[in-house]
Amino acid sequence: MKILFVASEAAPFVKTGGLGDVIGALPRALAARGHDILVVLPKYGQIDAQAHGLRDTGRRVEVQFPNLNAGAHVHVHVPAERLRYIFLANPWYDRKELYGEGGKDYRDNHKRFALLCAGSLEAARQQNFQPDAIHAHDWQTALVPLIVKRGWSGRPSPLRARCLFTIHNMAYQGIFPREAMADLALPGDLFNPDALEFYGNLNLMKAGLVFADKLTTVSPTYAKEIVASPETGAGLEGLLRHRAADLTGIMNGVDYERWSPEKDPIIEQRYSASNLAGKSICKAALQRELGLAVDSEAMVCAAIGRLVHQKGYDLLAQAVPEMMKRKVQLALLGTGDAALETEFSALAEAYPGRVSVQLRFDDKLAHRIEAGADVFLMPSRFEPCGLNQLYSLKYGTLPLVHAVGGLNDSIKEGEVGWGFRFTDETPESFLEALHRALALFADGARWQDAMRRAMARDHSWDRAAGQYESLYKG
Ligand code: ADP
C-alpha cells in the first residue's frame, strides 16, 4: 500500500516528545513490511538540514489563505527504499521552539499547521504519490481528514484516500478563538458542536475526530479512559463515545535500533540479559556524571520527561524527603513548569550527592540514565502510552508506574512481574510501591530475575505496524 503520513515532528530530525519517537519509527516499520511511505513534516529552523541530508527540490507548494498566499519550499530526504520524507519550508517554522515559548503557544499556530495540512496533500500530489491511506497525528494535522472530505479554500482536495487520525494526547487539542475560522476560510457551517466548535472556540482536534474514517490512540487502556472519563477525555469524551466503534487502542512500539543496551553507542558499557555486568558499570558512570555518591548499594531512581501536571512529578517532589530516609538516590532530567523546576532544584541542593536534577533536554543523557538507573519512576496522572517505561524494560531498569493508560498495559507487578504499580495518585501510594521495590532490590538474585523478565518484553514496532495495516485497508 501507499501511505501518506502527516505529522508535526519526527525523530531524529526534530522531537519534543513521544509523538516524535512514533513518527521516527512507525513509517520505517511499515516500509520494512513492504509499503511505500511518504512522511510530510514542517522544516523547522531547528532541523540540521545538512547533517540529515535534506535536499531542496527547488519546487514549491502554494496554499491559499484569505488575503494571503502561503507557500512552502519542498525539501526531501530518502533514508531507505520505500521511505521518503518531505519537509515544507516557510519562515513560519523558523522559530525558537516548535509550538510556543514561555508556556504560551504561538498565536498563529492554526495558520502554521493549516499550511502543513493543506501543503502536505499538495506536495504528495506534486510527487505523484497517490496514497491508499492517509495517517494524520494530533491536532496539528487534524485538518487533513477535513480537507480530504471537504476540500480547502473552496477547492476540492488534491488527493482522496481513507483517513486515519491518531490521538497521541487528548490534553492538547489546538483550541483557537472563533476568528481563526475566518483566518483559515473554514466554512461557517462547521462552526457547530457536532463539528469544530468547542464552547465558543475553534477546536482543531475535532476536525480529525469528526472527519477521519478511523480513529486510534496509543494504548488500549487510554482508548477506554478517554471515552469513559471527562478528565482524561478532556471534554471530548461525548464525541469519542459517539465514534467508539471506529476507535482502536494500539500500543506504541520501541525503536530498538536506538533503544537497547546491546547496541547503544551512547552508554558507558554495553550489556545484555545474558551479561548484566555492564549495567553496574553504567550505574557507577551515571553516578559520577551526575555528582551522586558512587555506591552500588543505593537504589538509583530516575525520571525523564516534561515537567507538567500530567506527569505527576509534583507528587514525586512531595515524596522525596521520605525517599531520602532510605538508601535511595534520585536522578531527574526534564524541563517545563517553572514552579516544578524550582522545587526540584531546591531538592537537589537539600540532598547533595543523593538528588541530581538536570533541567534541560538531553537525549544522550536520557540513554545513560536508562542504562545506569535501577528503577524508572512514572507517577503520571494520565499517560496515553508512555515510552520511557518501555525503554526502561529493555535496559533492565524496572519501571515504577501509576497504573493508567499505557503504563497499565505494559507494566505488571508480582512474582513473575517486571515492575511496580500503584493505583492511588498519592505520595503514600507511590511510596508503598517504592518500598516494595526496595524490598526486592535487597534480594539481588530475585531482582536480577525481574530485570531479565523486563528485558525479555517485546515492544517492537512490527506488531503495531501490523495492526495499523489492517486499519489502512479498512
Ligand atoms: P510525552 O510524549 O508525553 O512527552 P512519552 O513518554 O511518550 O511522553 O515520550 C517522551 C519522550 O521524550 C521520550 O523519548 C523521552 O525520553 C523524551 N524526553 C522527554 N523529556 C526529555 C528530556 N528533558 N531530555 C531528553 N529526553 C526527553
Short mmCIF file of C-alpha atoms and ligand atoms in Angstrom, two decimals:
data_model
loop_
_atom_site.label_atom_id
_atom_site.label_comp_id
_atom_site.label_asym_id
_atom_site.label_seq_id
_atom_site.Cartn_x
_atom_site.Cartn_y
_atom_site.Cartn_z
CA MET A 1 0.00 0.00 0.00
CA LYS A 2 0.92 3.64 -0.33
CA ILE A 3 0.54 5.54 2.91
CA LEU A 4 0.93 9.27 3.46
CA PHE A 5 1.92 10.36 6.97
CA VAL A 6 1.45 13.96 8.08
CA ALA A 7 2.90 14.98 11.43
CA SER A 8 4.45 17.90 13.29
CA GLU A 9 7.64 16.20 14.49
CA ALA A 10 9.78 13.12 13.89
CA ALA A 11 12.97 11.72 15.40
CA PRO A 12 15.81 12.02 14.61
CA PHE A 13 15.13 15.32 12.80
CA VAL A 14 13.21 17.14 15.50
CA LYS A 15 11.46 15.88 18.61
CA THR A 16 9.79 17.26 21.73
CA GLY A 17 8.10 14.09 22.98
CA GLY A 18 6.63 10.71 22.26
CA LEU A 19 4.99 11.82 19.00
CA GLY A 20 8.46 12.43 17.56
CA ASP A 21 9.56 8.93 18.53
CA VAL A 22 6.48 7.38 16.92
CA ILE A 23 6.85 9.27 13.63
CA GLY A 24 10.55 8.38 13.64
CA ALA A 25 9.81 4.67 13.87
CA LEU A 26 6.36 3.62 12.59
CA PRO A 27 6.91 4.70 8.95
CA ARG A 28 10.16 2.75 8.90
CA ALA A 29 8.45 -0.34 10.31
CA LEU A 30 5.73 -0.05 7.64
CA ALA A 31 8.32 0.40 4.88
CA ALA A 32 10.08 -2.73 6.12
CA ARG A 33 6.77 -4.58 5.69
CA GLY A 34 6.76 -3.60 2.02
CA HIS A 35 4.64 -0.44 1.99
CA ASP A 36 5.52 2.82 0.26
CA ILE A 37 5.60 5.61 2.80
CA LEU A 38 5.76 9.36 2.38
CA VAL A 39 6.06 11.44 5.56
CA VAL A 40 5.41 15.20 5.42
CA LEU A 41 6.82 17.43 8.19
CA PRO A 42 7.48 21.15 8.69
CA LYS A 43 11.06 22.17 8.01
CA TYR A 44 11.71 23.84 11.34
CA GLY A 45 14.73 26.04 11.81
CA GLN A 46 15.94 23.54 14.43
CA ILE A 47 16.41 20.79 11.86
CA ASP A 48 20.02 20.41 10.81
CA ALA A 49 19.33 20.02 7.09
CA GLN A 50 22.92 19.26 6.21
CA ALA A 51 23.52 16.66 8.91
CA HIS A 52 20.33 14.85 7.93
CA GLY A 53 20.94 15.06 4.19
CA LEU A 54 17.89 17.12 3.21
CA ARG A 55 17.78 18.21 -0.42
CA ASP A 56 15.97 21.27 -1.78
CA THR A 57 13.86 20.07 -4.73
CA GLY A 58 13.55 23.64 -5.99
CA ARG A 59 9.79 23.15 -6.09
CA ARG A 60 7.11 24.90 -4.12
CA VAL A 61 3.59 24.19 -2.99
CA GLU A 62 1.12 27.04 -2.76
CA VAL A 63 -1.61 27.11 -0.14
CA GLN A 64 -4.42 29.61 -0.36
CA PHE A 65 -5.37 31.56 2.77
CA PRO A 66 -7.73 34.55 2.85
CA ASN A 67 -5.73 37.68 1.96
CA LEU A 68 -2.58 35.65 1.90
CA ASN A 69 -0.86 33.09 -0.22
CA ALA A 70 1.40 30.94 1.94
CA GLY A 71 3.75 28.79 0.01
CA ALA A 72 6.40 26.37 1.09
CA HIS A 73 9.63 25.17 -0.45
CA VAL A 74 9.77 21.41 -0.75
CA HIS A 75 12.82 19.59 0.62
CA VAL A 76 13.23 15.82 0.51
CA HIS A 77 15.17 13.11 2.25
CA VAL A 78 15.11 9.46 1.27
CA PRO A 79 16.67 7.37 4.05
CA ALA A 80 15.50 3.96 2.83
CA GLU A 81 13.86 2.25 -0.07
CA ARG A 82 10.11 2.86 0.13
CA LEU A 83 10.56 5.61 2.74
CA ARG A 84 10.60 9.26 1.77
CA TYR A 85 10.38 12.41 3.88
CA ILE A 86 9.18 15.78 2.63
CA PHE A 87 9.88 18.92 4.61
CA LEU A 88 7.87 22.06 3.96
CA ALA A 89 9.94 25.20 4.44
CA ASN A 90 8.33 28.50 5.34
CA PRO A 91 9.54 31.27 7.71
CA TRP A 92 6.57 30.37 9.95
CA TYR A 93 8.59 27.35 11.05
CA ASP A 94 11.79 29.22 11.83
CA ARG A 95 11.25 29.97 15.50
CA LYS A 96 12.97 29.20 18.76
CA GLU A 97 10.56 26.39 19.63
CA LEU A 98 8.15 24.17 17.73
CA TYR A 99 4.84 25.10 19.29
CA GLY A 100 5.34 28.04 21.65
CA GLU A 101 7.60 29.85 24.08
CA GLY A 102 7.50 30.70 27.77
CA GLY A 103 4.50 28.45 28.39
CA LYS A 104 2.48 30.22 25.66
CA ASP A 105 1.56 28.69 22.32
CA TYR A 106 2.36 30.72 19.20
CA ARG A 107 -0.81 32.64 18.37
CA ASP A 108 -0.68 31.80 14.68
CA ASN A 109 -0.33 28.04 15.20
CA HIS A 110 -3.63 27.48 13.37
CA LYS A 111 -2.11 29.01 10.24
CA ARG A 112 1.29 27.35 10.67
CA PHE A 113 -0.28 23.91 10.88
CA ALA A 114 -3.02 24.53 8.32
CA LEU A 115 -0.15 25.19 5.92
CA LEU A 116 1.29 21.81 6.87
CA CYS A 117 -2.07 20.05 6.37
CA ALA A 118 -3.07 21.61 3.06
CA GLY A 119 0.57 21.72 1.88
CA SER A 120 1.15 18.03 2.58
CA LEU A 121 -1.68 16.96 0.27
CA GLU A 122 -0.47 19.32 -2.42
CA ALA A 123 3.13 18.13 -2.06
CA ALA A 124 2.13 14.46 -2.22
CA ARG A 125 0.16 15.11 -5.40
CA GLN A 126 3.10 17.02 -6.86
CA GLN A 127 5.28 13.96 -6.19
CA ASN A 128 2.69 11.75 -7.90
CA PHE A 129 2.16 9.95 -4.63
CA GLN A 130 -1.43 8.63 -4.72
CA PRO A 131 -1.97 7.18 -1.25
CA ASP A 132 -4.31 4.34 -0.34
CA ALA A 133 -4.45 5.74 3.17
CA ILE A 134 -3.54 8.99 4.89
CA HIS A 135 -2.45 8.92 8.51
CA ALA A 136 -2.60 12.18 10.49
CA HIS A 137 -1.42 12.69 14.06
CA ASP A 138 -2.66 15.01 16.80
CA TRP A 139 -4.34 18.39 16.47
CA GLN A 140 -1.58 19.91 14.33
CA THR A 141 -2.58 17.67 11.43
CA ALA A 142 -6.27 17.18 12.26
CA LEU A 143 -7.34 19.36 9.33
CA VAL A 144 -6.06 16.72 6.91
CA PRO A 145 -9.17 14.47 7.13
CA LEU A 146 -11.39 17.56 6.89
CA ILE A 147 -9.61 18.81 3.76
CA VAL A 148 -9.77 15.36 2.18
CA LYS A 149 -13.54 15.25 2.75
CA ARG A 150 -14.47 18.91 2.26
CA GLY A 151 -11.65 20.48 0.28
CA TRP A 152 -9.72 23.64 1.09
CA SER A 153 -10.48 27.25 0.28
CA GLY A 154 -13.39 26.36 -2.00
CA ARG A 155 -11.41 23.80 -3.97
CA PRO A 156 -11.61 20.01 -3.74
CA SER A 157 -8.81 18.12 -2.05
CA PRO A 158 -5.83 17.36 -4.32
CA LEU A 159 -5.97 13.77 -3.01
CA ARG A 160 -8.63 11.38 -1.89
CA ALA A 161 -7.96 8.40 0.37
CA ARG A 162 -9.10 6.73 3.52
CA CYS A 163 -8.08 8.79 6.57
CA LEU A 164 -6.81 7.59 9.90
CA PHE A 165 -6.35 10.00 12.79
CA THR A 166 -4.22 9.11 15.81
CA ILE A 167 -4.67 10.78 19.18
CA HIS A 168 -1.34 10.91 20.99
CA ASN A 169 -2.65 13.06 23.83
CA MET A 170 -6.17 14.39 24.46
CA ALA A 171 -4.75 17.15 26.63
CA TYR A 172 -3.58 19.08 23.56
CA GLN A 173 -6.48 19.91 21.24
CA GLY A 174 -5.45 23.04 19.36
CA ILE A 175 -8.08 25.49 20.63
CA PHE A 176 -8.29 28.93 19.00
CA PRO A 177 -10.68 31.88 19.15
CA ARG A 178 -13.62 31.78 16.75
CA GLU A 179 -11.91 34.30 14.44
CA ALA A 180 -9.38 31.62 13.50
CA MET A 181 -12.18 30.04 11.41
CA ALA A 182 -12.06 33.07 9.11
CA ASP A 183 -8.24 33.08 9.02
CA LEU A 184 -8.47 29.58 7.58
CA ALA A 185 -11.57 30.24 5.47
CA LEU A 186 -13.28 27.29 7.09
CA PRO A 187 -16.97 27.11 6.08
CA GLY A 188 -19.23 28.69 8.70
CA ASP A 189 -21.49 25.64 8.80
CA LEU A 190 -18.66 23.75 10.50
CA PHE A 191 -18.82 26.07 13.50
CA ASN A 192 -21.26 23.94 15.46
CA PRO A 193 -20.86 21.49 18.35
CA ASP A 194 -21.11 18.46 16.02
CA ALA A 195 -18.11 19.69 14.06
CA LEU A 196 -15.40 22.19 15.04
CA GLU A 197 -16.97 24.34 17.73
CA PHE A 198 -15.94 23.78 21.33
CA TYR A 199 -17.52 26.09 23.91
CA GLY A 200 -17.48 29.06 21.56
CA ASN A 201 -13.97 28.39 20.24
CA LEU A 202 -12.47 26.54 17.30
CA ASN A 203 -11.12 23.11 18.29
CA LEU A 204 -8.86 21.74 15.58
CA MET A 205 -8.57 18.25 17.04
CA LYS A 206 -12.31 17.87 16.45
CA ALA A 207 -11.67 18.07 12.70
CA GLY A 208 -9.76 14.82 12.99
CA LEU A 209 -12.21 13.19 15.37
CA VAL A 210 -15.22 14.05 13.18
CA PHE A 211 -13.86 13.60 9.64
CA ALA A 212 -11.37 10.72 9.85
CA ASP A 213 -12.66 7.29 8.80
CA LYS A 214 -10.88 5.56 11.66
CA LEU A 215 -9.51 6.83 14.97
CA THR A 216 -6.75 5.33 17.02
CA THR A 217 -4.96 6.15 20.20
CA VAL A 218 -1.73 4.85 21.58
CA SER A 219 -2.76 2.19 24.11
CA PRO A 220 -5.83 0.03 24.79
CA THR A 221 -6.34 1.36 28.33
CA TYR A 222 -6.12 5.01 27.20
CA ALA A 223 -8.70 4.22 24.48
CA LYS A 224 -11.10 3.19 27.25
CA GLU A 225 -10.19 6.08 29.56
CA ILE A 226 -10.78 8.86 27.02
CA VAL A 227 -14.28 7.58 26.36
CA ALA A 228 -15.16 6.98 30.00
CA SER A 229 -13.71 9.88 31.94
CA PRO A 230 -14.27 13.62 31.41
CA GLU A 231 -10.86 14.25 32.97
CA THR A 232 -8.96 12.06 30.51
CA GLY A 233 -11.32 12.72 27.61
CA ALA A 234 -10.74 16.45 28.28
CA GLY A 235 -14.26 17.47 27.27
CA LEU A 236 -14.39 15.43 24.07
CA GLU A 237 -15.48 12.16 25.70
CA GLY A 238 -19.03 12.56 24.33
CA LEU A 239 -17.80 12.85 20.74
CA LEU A 240 -15.39 9.97 21.31
CA ARG A 241 -18.23 7.82 22.67
CA HIS A 242 -20.19 8.62 19.55
CA ARG A 243 -17.25 7.33 17.47
CA ALA A 244 -16.36 4.45 19.80
CA ALA A 245 -16.99 1.84 17.07
CA ASP A 246 -14.21 3.42 14.97
CA LEU A 247 -11.73 3.91 17.84
CA THR A 248 -8.90 1.43 18.49
CA GLY A 249 -6.06 1.49 21.02
CA ILE A 250 -2.74 0.42 19.51
CA MET A 251 0.23 0.37 21.85
CA ASN A 252 3.28 2.27 20.59
CA GLY A 253 6.39 0.28 19.92
CA VAL A 254 10.05 0.95 20.58
CA ASP A 255 12.77 1.62 18.07
CA TYR A 256 15.19 -1.00 19.39
CA GLU A 257 17.85 0.22 16.98
CA ARG A 258 18.02 3.36 19.11
CA TRP A 259 16.99 1.98 22.47
CA SER A 260 18.69 -1.25 23.51
CA PRO A 261 21.70 -1.81 25.76
CA GLU A 262 23.25 -4.34 23.37
CA LYS A 263 23.60 -1.72 20.62
CA ASP A 264 23.55 1.67 22.32
CA PRO A 265 26.72 3.61 21.38
CA ILE A 266 25.98 6.34 23.92
CA ILE A 267 26.20 4.30 27.14
CA GLU A 268 29.39 3.59 29.12
CA GLN A 269 29.37 -0.18 28.59
CA ARG A 270 27.01 -2.31 26.52
CA TYR A 271 25.23 -5.19 28.18
CA SER A 272 22.50 -7.77 27.66
CA ALA A 273 20.20 -10.05 29.64
CA SER A 274 22.82 -12.81 29.48
CA ASN A 275 25.63 -10.50 30.58
CA LEU A 276 24.50 -7.86 33.04
CA ALA A 277 27.97 -6.82 34.20
CA GLY A 278 27.90 -3.73 32.00
CA LYS A 279 24.87 -2.36 33.81
CA SER A 280 26.80 -1.89 37.08
CA ILE A 281 29.50 -0.05 35.12
CA CYS A 282 26.82 2.19 33.58
CA LYS A 283 25.37 2.83 37.05
CA ALA A 284 28.71 3.90 38.51
CA ALA A 285 29.40 6.09 35.45
CA LEU A 286 25.99 7.74 35.79
CA GLN A 287 26.51 8.39 39.50
CA ARG A 288 29.87 10.01 38.71
CA GLU A 289 28.44 12.08 35.83
CA LEU A 290 25.56 13.41 37.91
CA GLY A 291 27.56 14.04 41.08
CA LEU A 292 25.78 11.29 43.00
CA ALA A 293 27.73 9.21 45.52
CA VAL A 294 29.20 6.24 43.66
CA ASP A 295 27.51 3.50 45.62
CA SER A 296 26.30 0.26 44.08
CA GLU A 297 24.02 -0.41 47.05
CA ALA A 298 22.00 2.77 46.69
CA MET A 299 18.88 2.20 44.57
CA VAL A 300 19.08 4.78 41.78
CA CYS A 301 15.60 6.00 40.85
CA ALA A 302 15.28 8.05 37.67
CA ALA A 303 12.68 10.19 35.96
CA ILE A 304 12.85 11.77 32.50
CA GLY A 305 10.14 13.88 30.96
CA ARG A 306 8.26 17.10 30.54
CA LEU A 307 7.73 18.77 33.92
CA VAL A 308 3.97 19.25 33.53
CA HIS A 309 0.88 18.43 35.59
CA GLN A 310 0.21 15.29 33.51
CA LYS A 311 3.44 13.62 34.56
CA GLY A 312 2.74 13.76 38.33
CA TYR A 313 6.22 14.96 39.26
CA ASP A 314 4.70 17.22 41.93
CA LEU A 315 3.76 14.01 43.72
CA LEU A 316 7.33 12.75 43.33
CA ALA A 317 8.68 16.01 44.75
CA GLN A 318 6.45 15.58 47.82
CA ALA A 319 7.73 12.05 48.31
CA VAL A 320 11.45 12.91 48.07
CA PRO A 321 12.03 13.62 51.82
CA GLU A 322 10.56 10.19 52.67
CA MET A 323 12.58 8.54 49.90
CA MET A 324 15.73 10.09 51.33
CA LYS A 325 15.19 8.21 54.59
CA ARG A 326 16.08 5.06 52.66
CA LYS A 327 19.14 4.09 50.64
CA VAL A 328 17.80 5.74 47.53
CA GLN A 329 19.19 8.23 45.00
CA LEU A 330 17.16 10.28 42.55
CA ALA A 331 18.17 11.45 39.06
CA LEU A 332 15.72 13.71 37.26
CA LEU A 333 16.05 15.03 33.70
CA GLY A 334 13.38 17.35 32.38
CA THR A 335 12.16 20.81 31.53
CA GLY A 336 8.82 22.50 31.93
CA ASP A 337 6.80 24.34 34.55
CA ALA A 338 8.90 26.95 36.33
CA ALA A 339 7.46 26.05 39.76
CA LEU A 340 8.46 22.40 39.37
CA GLU A 341 11.91 23.34 38.09
CA THR A 342 12.42 25.50 41.20
CA GLU A 343 11.09 22.80 43.52
CA PHE A 344 13.41 20.13 42.14
CA SER A 345 16.42 22.46 42.12
CA ALA A 346 15.79 23.07 45.84
CA LEU A 347 15.66 19.32 46.45
CA ALA A 348 18.97 18.85 44.64
CA GLU A 349 20.50 21.48 46.91
CA ALA A 350 18.96 19.95 50.02
CA TYR A 351 20.30 16.47 49.24
CA PRO A 352 23.73 16.86 47.61
CA GLY A 353 25.17 13.61 46.32
CA ARG A 354 21.74 11.98 46.56
CA VAL A 355 19.46 14.02 44.31
CA SER A 356 20.57 15.20 40.87
CA VAL A 357 18.33 17.48 38.83
CA GLN A 358 19.17 18.31 35.20
CA LEU A 359 16.84 20.92 33.74
CA ARG A 360 17.40 20.53 30.03
CA PHE A 361 16.52 18.38 27.02
CA ASP A 362 19.36 15.93 26.56
CA ASP A 363 18.74 12.79 24.51
CA LYS A 364 22.20 11.34 25.19
CA LEU A 365 21.84 11.74 28.94
CA ALA A 366 18.41 10.09 28.65
CA HIS A 367 20.16 6.99 27.24
CA ARG A 368 22.79 6.98 30.00
CA ILE A 369 20.07 7.33 32.64
CA GLU A 370 18.09 4.43 31.18
CA ALA A 371 21.23 2.30 31.34
CA GLY A 372 22.51 3.44 34.73
CA ALA A 373 19.36 3.60 36.87
CA ASP A 374 17.81 0.74 38.84
CA VAL A 375 14.22 1.99 38.88
CA PHE A 376 12.38 4.30 36.48
CA LEU A 377 9.63 6.44 38.03
CA MET A 378 6.46 7.38 36.12
CA PRO A 379 3.85 8.77 38.52
CA SER A 380 1.78 10.20 35.62
CA ARG A 381 -1.79 11.33 36.34
CA PHE A 382 -2.65 10.03 32.89
CA GLU A 383 -0.35 8.56 30.27
CA PRO A 384 -1.60 7.85 26.73
CA CYS A 385 1.16 5.32 26.13
CA GLY A 386 4.43 6.39 27.70
CA LEU A 387 7.65 5.41 26.05
CA ASN A 388 10.21 5.67 28.81
CA GLN A 389 8.80 2.70 30.70
CA LEU A 390 9.22 0.65 27.51
CA TYR A 391 12.81 1.84 27.05
CA SER A 392 13.44 1.09 30.74
CA LEU A 393 12.26 -2.50 30.34
CA LYS A 394 14.81 -3.10 27.60
CA TYR A 395 17.60 -1.64 29.76
CA GLY A 396 16.59 -3.80 32.76
CA THR A 397 15.59 -0.69 34.69
CA LEU A 398 12.41 -1.68 36.50
CA PRO A 399 9.56 0.81 35.96
CA LEU A 400 7.53 2.04 38.91
CA VAL A 401 4.32 3.45 37.50
CA HIS A 402 0.89 4.84 38.21
CA ALA A 403 -1.28 2.14 36.62
CA VAL A 404 -3.04 4.26 33.99
CA GLY A 405 -3.11 4.32 30.18
CA GLY A 406 -0.19 2.61 28.52
CA LEU A 407 1.55 2.18 31.87
CA ASN A 408 -1.31 -0.09 32.93
CA ASP A 409 -0.99 -2.06 29.69
CA SER A 410 2.76 -2.57 29.80
CA ILE A 411 3.84 -2.99 33.45
CA LYS A 412 2.99 -5.96 35.66
CA GLU A 413 3.99 -6.46 39.27
CA GLY A 414 4.26 -9.71 41.24
CA GLU A 415 6.18 -12.98 41.40
CA VAL A 416 6.52 -13.13 37.62
CA GLY A 417 6.21 -9.39 37.03
CA TRP A 418 8.68 -6.81 35.73
CA GLY A 419 7.97 -3.58 37.61
CA PHE A 420 5.93 -1.88 40.31
CA ARG A 421 2.47 -0.33 40.13
CA PHE A 422 0.40 1.96 42.31
CA THR A 423 -3.23 2.87 41.81
CA ASP A 424 -3.94 5.91 44.04
CA GLU A 425 -2.43 9.14 42.79
CA THR A 426 -0.96 9.99 46.22
CA PRO A 427 2.59 10.20 47.60
CA GLU A 428 1.65 7.47 50.11
CA SER A 429 0.60 5.01 47.45
CA PHE A 430 3.72 5.87 45.41
CA LEU A 431 5.93 5.36 48.48
CA GLU A 432 4.35 1.98 49.22
CA ALA A 433 5.31 0.85 45.72
CA LEU A 434 8.81 2.27 46.27
CA HIS A 435 9.11 0.26 49.48
CA ARG A 436 8.14 -2.88 47.61
CA ALA A 437 10.84 -2.05 45.07
CA LEU A 438 13.39 -1.62 47.87
CA ALA A 439 12.43 -4.99 49.36
CA LEU A 440 13.04 -6.70 46.03
CA PHE A 441 16.23 -4.70 45.44
CA ALA A 442 17.60 -6.09 48.71
CA ASP A 443 17.34 -9.58 47.22
CA GLY A 444 19.94 -9.46 44.44
CA ALA A 445 19.01 -12.76 42.79
CA ARG A 446 15.28 -12.06 42.62
CA TRP A 447 15.96 -8.51 41.40
CA GLN A 448 18.08 -9.88 38.57
CA ASP A 449 15.31 -12.33 37.65
CA ALA A 450 12.87 -9.43 37.43
CA MET A 451 15.38 -7.48 35.31
CA ARG A 452 15.66 -10.39 32.90
CA ARG A 453 11.87 -10.68 32.63
CA ALA A 454 11.75 -6.94 31.91
CA MET A 455 14.44 -7.22 29.24
CA ALA A 456 12.54 -10.08 27.58
CA ARG A 457 9.39 -7.97 26.99
CA ASP A 458 8.93 -7.34 23.29
CA HIS A 459 7.51 -3.98 22.24
CA SER A 460 8.93 -3.92 18.75
CA TRP A 461 7.13 -1.77 16.18
CA ASP A 462 6.40 -4.58 13.80
CA ARG A 463 3.37 -5.76 15.79
CA ALA A 464 1.85 -2.29 16.00
CA ALA A 465 2.61 -1.75 12.29
CA GLY A 466 0.58 -4.87 11.51
CA GLN A 467 -2.38 -3.52 13.48
CA TYR A 468 -2.24 -0.16 11.66
CA GLU A 469 -2.01 -2.02 8.37
CA SER A 470 -5.42 -3.62 8.87
CA LEU A 471 -6.94 -0.22 9.62
CA TYR A 472 -5.40 1.30 6.47
CA LYS A 473 -7.05 -1.49 4.49
CA GLY A 474 -10.43 -0.79 6.05
P1 ADP B 1 5.30 12.64 26.11
O1 ADP B 1 5.13 12.38 24.65
O2 ADP B 1 4.02 12.84 26.85
O3 ADP B 1 6.27 13.73 26.40
P2 ADP B 1 6.47 9.96 26.21
O4 ADP B 1 6.90 9.11 27.37
O5 ADP B 1 5.51 9.34 25.27
O6 ADP B 1 5.93 11.32 26.80
O7 ADP B 1 7.75 10.36 25.37
C1 ADP B 1 8.69 11.27 25.84
C2 ADP B 1 9.95 11.16 25.00
O8 ADP B 1 10.69 12.37 25.13
C3 ADP B 1 10.85 10.06 25.47
O9 ADP B 1 11.61 9.59 24.39
C4 ADP B 1 11.75 10.80 26.48
O10 ADP B 1 12.97 10.18 26.69
C5 ADP B 1 11.92 12.12 25.80
N1 ADP B 1 12.22 13.24 26.72
C6 ADP B 1 11.32 14.00 27.41
N2 ADP B 1 11.97 14.96 28.12
C7 ADP B 1 13.29 14.80 27.87
C8 ADP B 1 14.47 15.50 28.29
N3 ADP B 1 14.43 16.52 29.14
N4 ADP B 1 15.65 15.07 27.80
C9 ADP B 1 15.72 14.02 26.95
N5 ADP B 1 14.64 13.32 26.53
C10 ADP B 1 13.45 13.70 26.97
#
